[in-house]
PDB file of C-alpha atoms in Angstrom:
ATOM      1  CA  MET A 230     -53.099  51.055  29.790  1.00 86.00           C
ATOM      2  CA  VAL A 231     -51.061  51.654  26.636  1.00 87.00           C
ATOM      3  CA  ALA A 232     -52.974  54.843  25.857  1.00 89.00           C
ATOM      4  CA  ALA A 233     -52.495  56.142  29.433  1.00 87.00           C
ATOM      5  CA  LEU A 234     -48.733  55.451  29.245  1.00 85.00           C
ATOM      6  CA  LEU A 235     -48.338  57.107  25.829  1.00 86.00           C
ATOM      7  CA  ALA A 236     -50.210  60.191  27.133  1.00 85.00           C
ATOM      8  CA  LEU A 237     -47.309  60.750  29.554  1.00 84.00           C
ATOM      9  CA  ASP A 238     -44.527  60.078  26.978  1.00 85.00           C
ATOM     10  CA  PRO A 239     -41.521  62.249  28.027  1.00 83.00           C
ATOM     11  CA  GLN A 240     -40.416  62.600  24.392  1.00 84.00           C
ATOM     12  CA  LEU A 241     -43.663  64.457  23.682  1.00 82.00           C
ATOM     13  CA  HIS A 242     -44.293  66.335  26.947  1.00 78.00           C
ATOM     14  CA  GLY A 243     -40.775  66.880  28.244  1.00 80.00           C
ATOM     15  CA  HIS A 244     -39.252  66.202  31.613  1.00 83.00           C
ATOM     16  CA  ASP A 245     -40.332  67.971  34.808  1.00 85.00           C
ATOM     17  CA  ASP A 246     -41.241  67.046  38.328  1.00 85.00           C
ATOM     18  CA  GLY A 247     -44.945  67.069  37.590  1.00 84.00           C
ATOM     19  CA  GLN A 248     -44.507  64.782  34.638  1.00 84.00           C
ATOM     20  CA  HIS A 249     -42.445  62.387  36.723  1.00 87.00           C
ATOM     21  CA  GLU A 250     -44.972  62.360  39.526  1.00 88.00           C
ATOM     22  CA  ALA A 251     -47.809  61.621  37.078  1.00 87.00           C
ATOM     23  CA  MET A 252     -45.854  58.704  35.598  1.00 88.00           C
ATOM     24  CA  LEU A 253     -45.119  57.307  39.051  1.00 90.00           C
ATOM     25  CA  GLY A 254     -48.789  57.491  40.027  1.00 89.00           C
ATOM     26  CA  LEU A 255     -49.895  55.840  36.792  1.00 89.00           C
ATOM     27  CA  THR A 256     -47.494  52.905  37.177  1.00 89.00           C
ATOM     28  CA  GLU A 257     -48.624  52.367  40.763  1.00 90.00           C
ATOM     29  CA  ARG A 258     -52.240  52.161  39.590  1.00 89.00           C
ATOM     30  CA  LEU A 259     -51.377  49.794  36.690  1.00 90.00           C
ATOM     31  CA  HIS A 260     -49.154  47.502  38.721  1.00 91.00           C
ATOM     32  CA  PRO A 261     -51.947  45.311  40.248  1.00 90.00           C
ATOM     33  CA  GLN A 262     -53.647  44.908  36.866  1.00 90.00           C
ATOM     34  CA  ILE A 263     -50.384  43.826  35.199  1.00 90.00           C
ATOM     35  CA  ASN A 264     -49.772  41.308  37.994  1.00 91.00           C
ATOM     36  CA  ARG A 265     -53.243  39.795  37.526  1.00 92.00           C
ATOM     37  CA  ILE A 266     -52.724  39.537  33.760  1.00 91.00           C
ATOM     38  CA  ALA A 267     -49.297  37.900  34.271  1.00 91.00           C
ATOM     39  CA  ASN A 268     -50.747  35.412  36.766  1.00 92.00           C
ATOM     40  CA  ASP A 269     -53.594  34.504  34.387  1.00 92.00           C
ATOM     41  CA  VAL A 270     -51.167  33.984  31.501  1.00 92.00           C
ATOM     42  CA  MET A 271     -48.814  31.887  33.637  1.00 92.00           C
ATOM     43  CA  ILE A 272     -51.629  29.673  34.957  1.00 93.00           C
ATOM     44  CA  THR A 273     -53.004  29.175  31.453  1.00 93.00           C
ATOM     45  CA  ASP A 274     -49.541  28.194  30.194  1.00 92.00           C
ATOM     46  CA  TRP A 275     -49.169  25.733  33.067  1.00 92.00           C
ATOM     47  CA  TYR A 276     -52.479  24.061  32.222  1.00 92.00           C
ATOM     48  CA  ARG A 277     -51.548  23.800  28.547  1.00 92.00           C
ATOM     49  CA  ALA A 278     -48.048  22.422  29.362  1.00 91.00           C
ATOM     50  CA  ALA A 279     -49.532  19.871  31.763  1.00 91.00           C
ATOM     51  CA  ALA A 280     -51.993  18.733  29.084  1.00 90.00           C
ATOM     52  CA  ARG A 281     -49.149  18.397  26.548  1.00 91.00           C
ATOM     53  CA  LEU A 282     -47.019  16.446  29.029  1.00 91.00           C
ATOM     54  CA  ASP A 283     -49.884  14.061  29.775  1.00 90.00           C
ATOM     55  CA  ALA A 284     -50.461  13.463  26.059  1.00 90.00           C
ATOM     56  CA  TYR A 285     -46.690  13.018  25.444  1.00 90.00           C
ATOM     57  CA  ARG A 286     -46.417  10.596  28.385  1.00 90.00           C
ATOM     58  CA  ASN A 287     -49.289   8.485  27.113  1.00 90.00           C
ATOM     59  CA  THR A 288     -47.842   8.427  23.590  1.00 91.00           C
ATOM     60  CA  GLN A 289     -44.408   7.562  24.951  1.00 90.00           C
ATOM     61  CA  GLN A 290     -45.799   4.640  26.918  1.00 90.00           C
ATOM     62  CA  LEU A 291     -47.538   3.309  23.829  1.00 91.00           C
ATOM     63  CA  VAL A 292     -44.357   3.663  21.742  1.00 91.00           C
ATOM     64  CA  ILE A 293     -42.232   1.935  24.393  1.00 92.00           C
ATOM     65  CA  PHE A 294     -44.716  -0.890  24.666  1.00 92.00           C
ATOM     66  CA  ALA A 295     -44.811  -1.291  20.867  1.00 91.00           C
ATOM     67  CA  VAL A 296     -41.001  -1.224  20.624  1.00 91.00           C
ATOM     68  CA  VAL A 297     -40.588  -3.772  23.425  1.00 92.00           C
ATOM     69  CA  ALA A 298     -43.164  -6.063  21.847  1.00 91.00           C
ATOM     70  CA  ALA A 299     -41.495  -5.732  18.423  1.00 91.00           C
ATOM     71  CA  PHE A 300     -38.056  -6.322  19.961  1.00 90.00           C
ATOM     72  CA  VAL A 301     -39.231  -9.489  21.734  1.00 91.00           C
ATOM     73  CA  ALA A 302     -40.817 -10.758  18.536  1.00 91.00           C
ATOM     74  CA  ALA A 303     -37.662  -9.914  16.556  1.00 90.00           C
ATOM     75  CA  LEU A 304     -35.513 -11.738  19.104  1.00 90.00           C
ATOM     76  CA  ALA A 305     -37.625 -14.825  18.833  1.00 91.00           C
ATOM     77  CA  ILE A 306     -37.567 -14.783  15.022  1.00 92.00           C
ATOM     78  CA  SER A 307     -33.838 -13.992  14.983  1.00 89.00           C
ATOM     79  CA  TRP A 308     -33.073 -16.840  17.340  1.00 91.00           C
ATOM     80  CA  LEU A 309     -34.894 -19.275  15.067  1.00 91.00           C
ATOM     81  CA  LEU A 310     -33.165 -17.901  11.969  1.00 91.00           C
ATOM     82  CA  LEU A 311     -29.740 -17.886  13.595  1.00 90.00           C
ATOM     83  CA  ARG A 312     -30.175 -21.427  14.750  1.00 89.00           C
ATOM     84  CA  LYS A 313     -30.865 -22.565  11.216  1.00 89.00           C
ATOM     85  CA  GLN A 314     -28.183 -20.282   9.792  1.00 88.00           C
ATOM     86  CA  ARG A 315     -25.603 -21.555  12.240  1.00 88.00           C
ATOM     87  CA  GLN A 316     -26.254 -25.112  11.223  1.00 88.00           C
ATOM     88  CA  LEU A 317     -25.808 -24.174   7.567  1.00 90.00           C
ATOM     89  CA  HIS A 318     -22.761 -22.056   8.318  1.00 88.00           C
ATOM     90  CA  VAL A 319     -21.011 -24.825  10.239  1.00 87.00           C
ATOM     91  CA  ALA A 320     -21.516 -27.162   7.324  1.00 87.00           C
ATOM     92  CA  ASP A 321     -20.258 -24.541   4.825  1.00 87.00           C
ATOM     93  CA  VAL A 322     -17.214 -23.713   6.947  1.00 86.00           C
ATOM     94  CA  GLN A 323     -16.245 -27.328   7.257  1.00 87.00           C
ATOM     95  CA  ASN A 324     -16.555 -27.747   3.514  1.00 87.00           C
ATOM     96  CA  LEU A 325     -14.616 -24.559   2.770  1.00 87.00           C
ATOM     97  CA  ASN A 326     -11.874 -25.422   5.244  1.00 85.00           C
ATOM     98  CA  SER A 327     -11.451 -28.819   3.690  1.00 85.00           C
ATOM     99  CA  ASN A 328     -11.242 -27.341   0.191  1.00 85.00           C
ATOM    100  CA  LYS A 329      -8.947 -24.527   1.341  1.00 82.00           C
ATOM    101  CA  LEU A 330      -6.568 -26.876   3.108  1.00 82.00           C
ATOM    102  CA  LEU A 331      -6.504 -29.141   0.093  1.00 83.00           C
ATOM    103  CA  GLU A 332      -5.793 -26.213  -2.227  1.00 79.00           C
ATOM    104  CA  GLN A 333      -3.079 -24.852   0.070  1.00 70.00           C
ATOM    105  CA  GLU A 334      -1.397 -28.229   0.255  1.00 76.00           C
ATOM    106  CA  ARG A 335      -1.541 -28.528  -3.508  1.00 76.00           C
ATOM    107  CA  ASN A 336      -0.137 -25.004  -4.045  1.00 63.00           C
ATOM    108  CA  ILE A 337       2.608 -25.518  -1.471  1.00 63.00           C
ATOM    109  CA  ALA A 338       3.596 -28.795  -3.046  1.00 65.00           C
ATOM    110  CA  LEU A 339       3.735 -27.205  -6.506  1.00 61.00           C
ATOM    111  CA  MET A 340       5.641 -24.183  -5.199  1.00 58.00           C
ATOM    112  CA  TYR A 341       8.277 -26.262  -3.450  1.00 61.00           C
ATOM    113  CA  ARG A 342       8.578 -28.562  -6.437  1.00 62.00           C
ATOM    114  CA  ASP A 343       9.156 -25.627  -8.807  1.00 57.00           C
ATOM    115  CA  PHE A 344      11.382 -23.866  -6.303  1.00 59.00           C
ATOM    116  CA  ALA A 345      13.520 -26.920  -5.700  1.00 61.00           C
ATOM    117  CA  ALA A 346      13.865 -27.652  -9.413  1.00 58.00           C
ATOM    118  CA  ILE A 347      14.766 -24.089 -10.382  1.00 56.00           C
ATOM    119  CA  VAL A 348      17.036 -23.278  -7.470  1.00 60.00           C
ATOM    120  CA  SER A 349      18.839 -26.598  -7.691  1.00 59.00           C
ATOM    121  CA  HIS A 350      19.502 -25.915 -11.364  1.00 53.00           C
ATOM    122  CA  GLN A 351      20.636 -22.373 -10.644  1.00 58.00           C
ATOM    123  CA  LEU A 352      22.945 -23.592  -7.885  1.00 62.00           C
ATOM    124  CA  ARG A 353      24.345 -26.407  -9.964  1.00 64.00           C
ATOM    125  CA  THR A 354      25.290 -24.158 -12.923  1.00 64.00           C
ATOM    126  CA  PRO A 355      27.647 -21.734 -11.085  1.00 69.00           C
ATOM    127  CA  LEU A 356      29.051 -24.560  -8.967  1.00 74.00           C
ATOM    128  CA  SER A 357      29.850 -26.460 -12.146  1.00 74.00           C
ATOM    129  CA  LEU A 358      31.612 -23.405 -13.547  1.00 72.00           C
ATOM    130  CA  ILE A 359      33.691 -23.021 -10.398  1.00 80.00           C
ATOM    131  CA  ASP A 360      34.543 -26.723 -10.365  1.00 78.00           C
ATOM    132  CA  SER A 361      35.510 -26.654 -14.057  1.00 79.00           C
ATOM    133  CA  ALA A 362      37.717 -23.595 -13.627  1.00 76.00           C
ATOM    134  CA  LEU A 363      39.551 -25.127 -10.667  1.00 80.00           C
ATOM    135  CA  HIS A 364      40.024 -28.446 -12.473  1.00 78.00           C
ATOM    136  CA  ARG A 365      41.565 -26.688 -15.462  1.00 76.00           C
ATOM    137  CA  LEU A 366      44.007 -24.890 -13.210  1.00 75.00           C
ATOM    138  CA  ALA A 367      44.812 -28.140 -11.413  1.00 79.00           C
ATOM    139  CA  ARG A 368      45.469 -29.986 -14.702  1.00 78.00           C
ATOM    140  CA  LYS A 369      47.973 -27.355 -15.798  1.00 76.00           C
ATOM    141  CA  GLY A 370      49.925 -27.738 -12.586  1.00 74.00           C
ATOM    142  CA  ASP A 371      53.134 -25.686 -12.616  1.00 74.00           C
ATOM    143  CA  ALA A 372      52.390 -24.480 -16.143  1.00 75.00           C
ATOM    144  CA  VAL A 373      49.679 -22.138 -14.905  1.00 74.00           C
ATOM    145  CA  THR A 374      50.209 -18.587 -16.170  1.00 79.00           C
ATOM    146  CA  ALA A 375      48.952 -15.282 -14.860  1.00 78.00           C
ATOM    147  CA  GLN A 376      46.593 -15.107 -17.838  1.00 79.00           C
ATOM    148  CA  ASP A 377      45.100 -18.478 -16.883  1.00 73.00           C
ATOM    149  CA  VAL A 378      44.562 -17.322 -13.321  1.00 78.00           C
ATOM    150  CA  THR A 379      42.942 -14.080 -14.493  1.00 77.00           C
ATOM    151  CA  GLU A 380      40.555 -15.879 -16.860  1.00 75.00           C
ATOM    152  CA  ARG A 381      39.559 -18.498 -14.311  1.00 76.00           C
ATOM    153  CA  ARG A 382      39.177 -15.856 -11.614  1.00 78.00           C
ATOM    154  CA  GLU A 383      36.687 -13.966 -13.771  1.00 75.00           C
ATOM    155  CA  VAL A 384      34.677 -17.165 -14.247  1.00 74.00           C
ATOM    156  CA  VAL A 385      34.748 -17.971 -10.528  1.00 79.00           C
ATOM    157  CA  THR A 386      33.920 -14.385  -9.543  1.00 78.00           C
ATOM    158  CA  ASP A 387      30.940 -14.294 -11.895  1.00 73.00           C
ATOM    159  CA  ALA A 388      29.682 -17.662 -10.594  1.00 72.00           C
ATOM    160  CA  ILE A 389      30.063 -16.572  -6.973  1.00 79.00           C
ATOM    161  CA  GLY A 390      28.166 -13.367  -7.778  1.00 71.00           C
ATOM    162  CA  ARG A 391      25.310 -15.391  -9.232  1.00 68.00           C
ATOM    163  CA  LEU A 392      25.208 -17.599  -6.142  1.00 73.00           C
ATOM    164  CA  THR A 393      25.239 -14.555  -3.866  1.00 75.00           C
ATOM    165  CA  ARG A 394      22.421 -12.865  -5.757  1.00 68.00           C
ATOM    166  CA  LEU A 395      20.355 -16.050  -5.738  1.00 67.00           C
ATOM    167  CA  SER A 396      20.807 -16.568  -1.998  1.00 71.00           C
ATOM    168  CA  ASP A 397      20.001 -12.889  -1.302  1.00 71.00           C
ATOM    169  CA  THR A 398      16.847 -13.177  -3.398  1.00 67.00           C
ATOM    170  CA  VAL A 399      15.682 -16.337  -1.640  1.00 68.00           C
ATOM    171  CA  LEU A 400      16.370 -14.871   1.816  1.00 70.00           C
ATOM    172  CA  LEU A 401      14.558 -11.613   1.033  1.00 69.00           C
ATOM    173  CA  LEU A 402      11.552 -13.514  -0.318  1.00 69.00           C
ATOM    174  CA  ALA A 403      11.457 -15.663   2.808  1.00 68.00           C
ATOM    175  CA  ARG A 404      11.548 -12.575   5.042  1.00 70.00           C
ATOM    176  CA  LEU A 405       8.791 -10.982   2.974  1.00 69.00           C
ATOM    177  CA  ASP A 406       6.613 -14.081   3.188  1.00 68.00           C
ATOM    178  CA  ASN A 407       7.087 -14.215   6.960  1.00 69.00           C
ATOM    179  CA  GLU A 408       6.443 -10.443   7.283  1.00 72.00           C
ATOM    180  CA  GLN A 409       9.867  -9.984   8.877  1.00 67.00           C
ATOM    181  CA  LEU A 410      11.202  -7.431   6.377  1.00 74.00           C
ATOM    182  CA  GLN A 411      10.789  -3.759   7.236  1.00 79.00           C
ATOM    183  CA  ALA A 412      12.032  -0.762   5.275  1.00 78.00           C
ATOM    184  CA  ASP A 413      14.459   1.650   6.958  1.00 83.00           C
ATOM    185  CA  PHE A 414      13.319   4.868   5.297  1.00 89.00           C
ATOM    186  CA  SER A 415      15.636   7.792   4.658  1.00 92.00           C
ATOM    187  CA  VAL A 416      16.157  10.555   2.098  1.00 94.00           C
ATOM    188  CA  LEU A 417      18.099   9.137  -0.869  1.00 92.00           C
ATOM    189  CA  ASP A 418      20.009  11.078  -3.506  1.00 93.00           C
ATOM    190  CA  MET A 419      18.979   8.890  -6.442  1.00 93.00           C
ATOM    191  CA  THR A 420      21.665  10.377  -8.680  1.00 93.00           C
ATOM    192  CA  GLY A 421      24.403   9.114  -6.371  1.00 92.00           C
ATOM    193  CA  VAL A 422      22.685   5.767  -5.764  1.00 92.00           C
ATOM    194  CA  VAL A 423      22.300   5.027  -9.484  1.00 93.00           C
ATOM    195  CA  GLN A 424      25.784   6.184 -10.417  1.00 93.00           C
ATOM    196  CA  LEU A 425      27.284   3.891  -7.768  1.00 92.00           C
ATOM    197  CA  ILE A 426      25.270   0.893  -9.014  1.00 91.00           C
ATOM    198  CA  VAL A 427      26.210   1.625 -12.645  1.00 92.00           C
ATOM    199  CA  THR A 428      29.891   1.917 -11.705  1.00 91.00           C
ATOM    200  CA  GLU A 429      29.765  -1.474  -9.968  1.00 87.00           C
ATOM    201  CA  ALA A 430      28.006  -3.002 -12.990  1.00 87.00           C
ATOM    202  CA  GLN A 431      30.694  -1.600 -15.302  1.00 88.00           C
ATOM    203  CA  GLY A 432      33.309  -3.267 -13.106  1.00 83.00           C
ATOM    204  CA  ARG A 433      31.505  -6.641 -13.293  1.00 81.00           C
ATOM    205  CA  HIS A 434      30.892  -6.308 -17.048  1.00 84.00           C
ATOM    206  CA  PRO A 435      33.898  -4.422 -18.449  1.00 84.00           C
ATOM    207  CA  HIS A 436      32.998  -5.354 -22.037  1.00 85.00           C
ATOM    208  CA  ARG A 437      29.435  -3.976 -21.826  1.00 89.00           C
ATOM    209  CA  GLU A 438      28.333  -0.404 -22.391  1.00 91.00           C
ATOM    210  CA  VAL A 439      26.424   0.646 -19.277  1.00 92.00           C
ATOM    211  CA  TYR A 440      25.841   4.297 -18.498  1.00 90.00           C
ATOM    212  CA  ALA A 441      23.607   6.553 -16.400  1.00 92.00           C
ATOM    213  CA  SER A 442      21.870   9.798 -17.337  1.00 92.00           C
ATOM    214  CA  CYS A 443      20.295  11.948 -14.625  1.00 91.00           C
ATOM    215  CA  ALA A 444      18.016  14.940 -15.008  1.00 90.00           C
ATOM    216  CA  GLU A 445      19.069  18.284 -13.587  1.00 87.00           C
ATOM    217  CA  GLY A 446      17.980  19.434 -10.153  1.00 84.00           C
ATOM    218  CA  PRO A 447      17.537  17.543  -6.902  1.00 88.00           C
ATOM    219  CA  LEU A 448      16.356  13.954  -7.332  1.00 92.00           C
ATOM    220  CA  ARG A 449      15.715  12.952  -3.731  1.00 93.00           C
ATOM    221  CA  ALA A 450      13.413  10.027  -2.985  1.00 94.00           C
ATOM    222  CA  ARG A 451      12.142   8.406   0.203  1.00 93.00           C
ATOM    223  CA  GLY A 452      13.175   4.768   0.536  1.00 92.00           C
ATOM    224  CA  ASP A 453      15.466   2.160   2.022  1.00 89.00           C
ATOM    225  CA  GLN A 454      18.899   2.426   0.439  1.00 89.00           C
ATOM    226  CA  HIS A 455      19.641  -1.306   0.611  1.00 87.00           C
ATOM    227  CA  LEU A 456      16.269  -2.317  -0.839  1.00 89.00           C
ATOM    228  CA  VAL A 457      16.393   0.407  -3.497  1.00 92.00           C
ATOM    229  CA  GLY A 458      19.820  -0.819  -4.548  1.00 90.00           C
ATOM    230  CA  HIS A 459      18.562  -4.400  -4.764  1.00 87.00           C
ATOM    231  CA  VAL A 460      15.642  -3.377  -7.027  1.00 91.00           C
ATOM    232  CA  ILE A 461      17.819  -1.310  -9.401  1.00 92.00           C
ATOM    233  CA  GLU A 462      20.530  -3.991  -9.537  1.00 89.00           C
ATOM    234  CA  ASN A 463      17.880  -6.572 -10.408  1.00 88.00           C
ATOM    235  CA  LEU A 464      16.467  -4.457 -13.260  1.00 92.00           C
ATOM    236  CA  LEU A 465      19.957  -3.674 -14.538  1.00 92.00           C
ATOM    237  CA  SER A 466      21.015  -7.326 -14.352  1.00 87.00           C
ATOM    238  CA  ASN A 467      17.954  -8.345 -16.383  1.00 88.00           C
ATOM    239  CA  ALA A 468      18.670  -5.660 -18.988  1.00 90.00           C
ATOM    240  CA  LEU A 469      22.241  -6.920 -19.402  1.00 89.00           C
ATOM    241  CA  LYS A 470      21.092 -10.536 -19.489  1.00 86.00           C
ATOM    242  CA  PHE A 471      18.383 -10.109 -22.123  1.00 86.00           C
ATOM    243  CA  SER A 472      20.241  -7.828 -24.541  1.00 87.00           C
ATOM    244  CA  GLU A 473      23.148  -8.564 -26.823  1.00 87.00           C
ATOM    245  CA  ALA A 474      26.700  -7.859 -25.668  1.00 85.00           C
ATOM    246  CA  ASP A 475      27.151  -5.092 -28.261  1.00 88.00           C
ATOM    247  CA  ARG A 476      23.946  -3.274 -27.236  1.00 90.00           C
ATOM    248  CA  PRO A 477      24.131  -0.484 -24.609  1.00 91.00           C
ATOM    249  CA  VAL A 478      22.070  -0.389 -21.433  1.00 93.00           C
ATOM    250  CA  GLU A 479      21.006   2.969 -20.020  1.00 93.00           C
ATOM    251  CA  VAL A 480      19.743   3.923 -16.569  1.00 94.00           C
ATOM    252  CA  ARG A 481      17.802   7.205 -16.575  1.00 94.00           C
ATOM    253  CA  VAL A 482      16.793   9.101 -13.425  1.00 95.00           C
ATOM    254  CA  PHE A 483      14.194  11.862 -13.567  1.00 94.00           C
ATOM    255  CA  ARG A 484      11.273  13.356 -11.667  1.00 93.00           C
ATOM    256  CA  GLN A 485       7.659  13.129 -12.784  1.00 93.00           C
ATOM    257  CA  GLY A 486       5.054  14.740 -10.562  1.00 91.00           C
ATOM    258  CA  ASN A 487       5.480  13.533  -6.986  1.00 93.00           C
ATOM    259  CA  GLU A 488       7.618  10.546  -7.955  1.00 94.00           C
ATOM    260  CA  ILE A 489      11.270   9.909  -8.741  1.00 94.00           C
ATOM    261  CA  ALA A 490      11.697   7.472 -11.639  1.00 94.00           C
ATOM    262  CA  CYS A 491      14.650   5.177 -12.300  1.00 94.00           C
ATOM    263  CA  ALA A 492      14.208   3.738 -15.818  1.00 94.00           C
ATOM    264  CA  VAL A 493      16.420   0.895 -17.060  1.00 94.00           C
ATOM    265  CA  ALA A 494      16.349   0.678 -20.852  1.00 93.00           C
ATOM    266  CA  ASP A 495      17.801  -2.084 -23.004  1.00 92.00           C
ATOM    267  CA  GLN A 496      17.847  -2.810 -26.729  1.00 89.00           C
ATOM    268  CA  GLY A 497      17.030  -6.495 -26.519  1.00 86.00           C
ATOM    269  CA  ASP A 498      14.335  -8.543 -28.223  1.00 85.00           C
ATOM    270  CA  GLY A 499      11.465  -7.178 -26.133  1.00 86.00           C
ATOM    271  CA  ILE A 500       8.831  -9.285 -24.389  1.00 85.00           C
ATOM    272  CA  GLU A 501       6.134 -11.299 -26.094  1.00 84.00           C
ATOM    273  CA  ALA A 502       2.573 -10.127 -25.470  1.00 84.00           C
ATOM    274  CA  SER A 503       1.543 -13.490 -23.986  1.00 81.00           C
ATOM    275  CA  PHE A 504       4.304 -13.264 -21.348  1.00 84.00           C
ATOM    276  CA  GLN A 505       3.673  -9.681 -20.218  1.00 83.00           C
ATOM    277  CA  PRO A 506       0.793 -10.374 -17.745  1.00 84.00           C
ATOM    278  CA  HIS A 507       2.995 -12.888 -15.883  1.00 81.00           C
ATOM    279  CA  LEU A 508       6.265 -10.966 -15.660  1.00 82.00           C
ATOM    280  CA  PHE A 509       5.943 -10.335 -11.920  1.00 81.00           C
ATOM    281  CA  ASP A 510       4.748 -13.851 -11.051  1.00 79.00           C
ATOM    282  CA  ARG A 511       7.105 -16.022  -9.045  1.00 74.00           C
ATOM    283  CA  TYR A 512       8.983 -18.694 -10.980  1.00 68.00           C
ATOM    284  CA  PHE A 513       7.754 -17.383 -14.318  1.00 69.00           C
ATOM    285  CA  ARG A 514      10.518 -17.646 -16.908  1.00 66.00           C
ATOM    286  CA  GLY A 515       8.640 -17.820 -20.228  1.00 64.00           C
ATOM    287  CA  ASN A 516      10.466 -19.809 -22.883  1.00 55.00           C
ATOM    288  CA  THR A 517      13.799 -18.077 -22.295  1.00 56.00           C
ATOM    289  CA  ARG A 518      16.963 -20.073 -22.284  1.00 51.00           C
ATOM    290  CA  LYS A 519      18.685 -17.554 -20.048  1.00 57.00           C
ATOM    291  CA  ASP A 520      19.737 -18.472 -16.536  1.00 57.00           C
ATOM    292  CA  GLY A 521      17.398 -17.354 -13.806  1.00 57.00           C
ATOM    293  CA  ALA A 522      15.011 -18.657 -11.175  1.00 59.00           C
ATOM    294  CA  GLY A 523      12.080 -16.455 -12.137  1.00 67.00           C
ATOM    295  CA  LEU A 524      12.195 -14.713  -8.753  1.00 73.00           C
ATOM    296  CA  GLY A 525      13.904 -11.408  -9.510  1.00 76.00           C
ATOM    297  CA  LEU A 526      11.028  -9.325 -10.858  1.00 85.00           C
ATOM    298  CA  ALA A 527       8.573 -10.728  -8.310  1.00 84.00           C
ATOM    299  CA  LEU A 528      10.937  -9.712  -5.516  1.00 82.00           C
ATOM    300  CA  ALA A 529      11.644  -6.315  -7.090  1.00 87.00           C
ATOM    301  CA  GLN A 530       7.942  -5.483  -7.312  1.00 89.00           C
ATOM    302  CA  ALA A 531       7.369  -6.627  -3.706  1.00 87.00           C
ATOM    303  CA  LEU A 532      10.301  -4.503  -2.459  1.00 88.00           C
ATOM    304  CA  ALA A 533       9.041  -1.499  -4.436  1.00 91.00           C
ATOM    305  CA  ARG A 534       5.590  -1.761  -2.877  1.00 90.00           C
ATOM    306  CA  LEU A 535       7.135  -2.166   0.579  1.00 88.00           C
ATOM    307  CA  GLN A 536       8.607   1.331   0.051  1.00 90.00           C
ATOM    308  CA  ASN A 537       5.317   2.788  -1.279  1.00 91.00           C
ATOM    309  CA  GLY A 538       6.665   2.544  -4.806  1.00 92.00           C
ATOM    310  CA  ARG A 539       5.975   0.471  -7.908  1.00 93.00           C
ATOM    311  CA  ILE A 540       7.525  -0.946 -11.067  1.00 93.00           C
ATOM    312  CA  SER A 541       6.107  -0.402 -14.543  1.00 93.00           C
ATOM    313  CA  PHE A 542       7.382  -1.506 -17.930  1.00 91.00           C
ATOM    314  CA  GLU A 543       7.102  -0.812 -21.625  1.00 92.00           C
ATOM    315  CA  THR A 544       8.328  -3.172 -24.309  1.00 91.00           C
ATOM    316  CA  TRP A 545       8.618  -3.210 -28.070  1.00 90.00           C
ATOM    317  CA  PRO A 546       9.214  -6.623 -29.679  1.00 84.00           C
ATOM    318  CA  GLY A 547      12.490  -6.597 -31.541  1.00 84.00           C
ATOM    319  CA  LYS A 548      13.504  -3.193 -30.161  1.00 87.00           C
ATOM    320  CA  GLY A 549      13.869  -3.524 -26.399  1.00 90.00           C
ATOM    321  CA  SER A 550      12.213  -2.836 -23.064  1.00 92.00           C
ATOM    322  CA  VAL A 551      12.155  -0.187 -20.342  1.00 94.00           C
ATOM    323  CA  PHE A 552      11.495  -1.126 -16.714  1.00 94.00           C
ATOM    324  CA  THR A 553      10.854   1.895 -14.472  1.00 95.00           C
ATOM    325  CA  PHE A 554      11.166   1.920 -10.690  1.00 95.00           C
ATOM    326  CA  TRP A 555       9.022   4.692  -9.119  1.00 95.00           C
ATOM    327  CA  LEU A 556       9.543   6.057  -5.596  1.00 95.00           C
ATOM    328  CA  PRO A 557       7.823   8.918  -3.724  1.00 94.00           C
ATOM    329  CA  VAL A 558       9.638  12.239  -3.695  1.00 94.00           C
ATOM    330  CA  ALA A 559      11.257  12.907  -0.315  1.00 89.00           C
TER     331      ALA A 559
END
């Protein structure tokens, strides 16, 4: 058939009516043969497909039967194992719950004991200062001068500030523990935020050298302005507290990578190596004689993390420390 078709190839013999008639006659003669060949091929394919389907169906039935049998056996074994495991688990849970409750009660008792002792001391100290200042004014009677009032007012103002900061710290910690504190994010110009905080600190400590230095360019961070202010004020307050009155305290603002840094540097005595791992623990105060409840740095770190930030520190014994508050760039 192929040879007969190629013998009438129009590319070799050209196109004319005779050629076309010969091709038409040839195709009419070949048509029944091609149909028979196509039918034979189709029937053969059907037989082969039917044989494959029968073999696949038999294999599938065997696989399903094996899977069902294995599943039933696994269920039976699992039920026995789970029954034993459940008995063991119930006993373990009861034991763990008892130990956990006991540990929680012990930790809560210790926490409240430490909290009550520290906070009561921190409340009593400023209240004593206020009471003493008022008693001195009362004893002078009509002999009170403007200088006396100014001096006592500074004492009372400082004591009230300490009480306010302590109460704010305790309230913020309580809201954090109860998961009631949420950050109100906005774009913050850290240069303006830091300069405002430094100006307020200079007003509260007129005899201390406190200054800010900000890098050039935009220093915009993403955070909650109130919480950011609380963190920086805490770091600055610690720097003033733990450095001598004649030593300056600097607040530096700069950008590093995708973070805005606010570094508070003092020239105090530094931090002992044994105290450094516990700086951000609640109620940790080391062997310092300074006033404080040991809550400030713990709260500052928690507030920093609430704003997707962090606090790091570097310290050099006898030379000072730098605490850095990092926030994401807006």
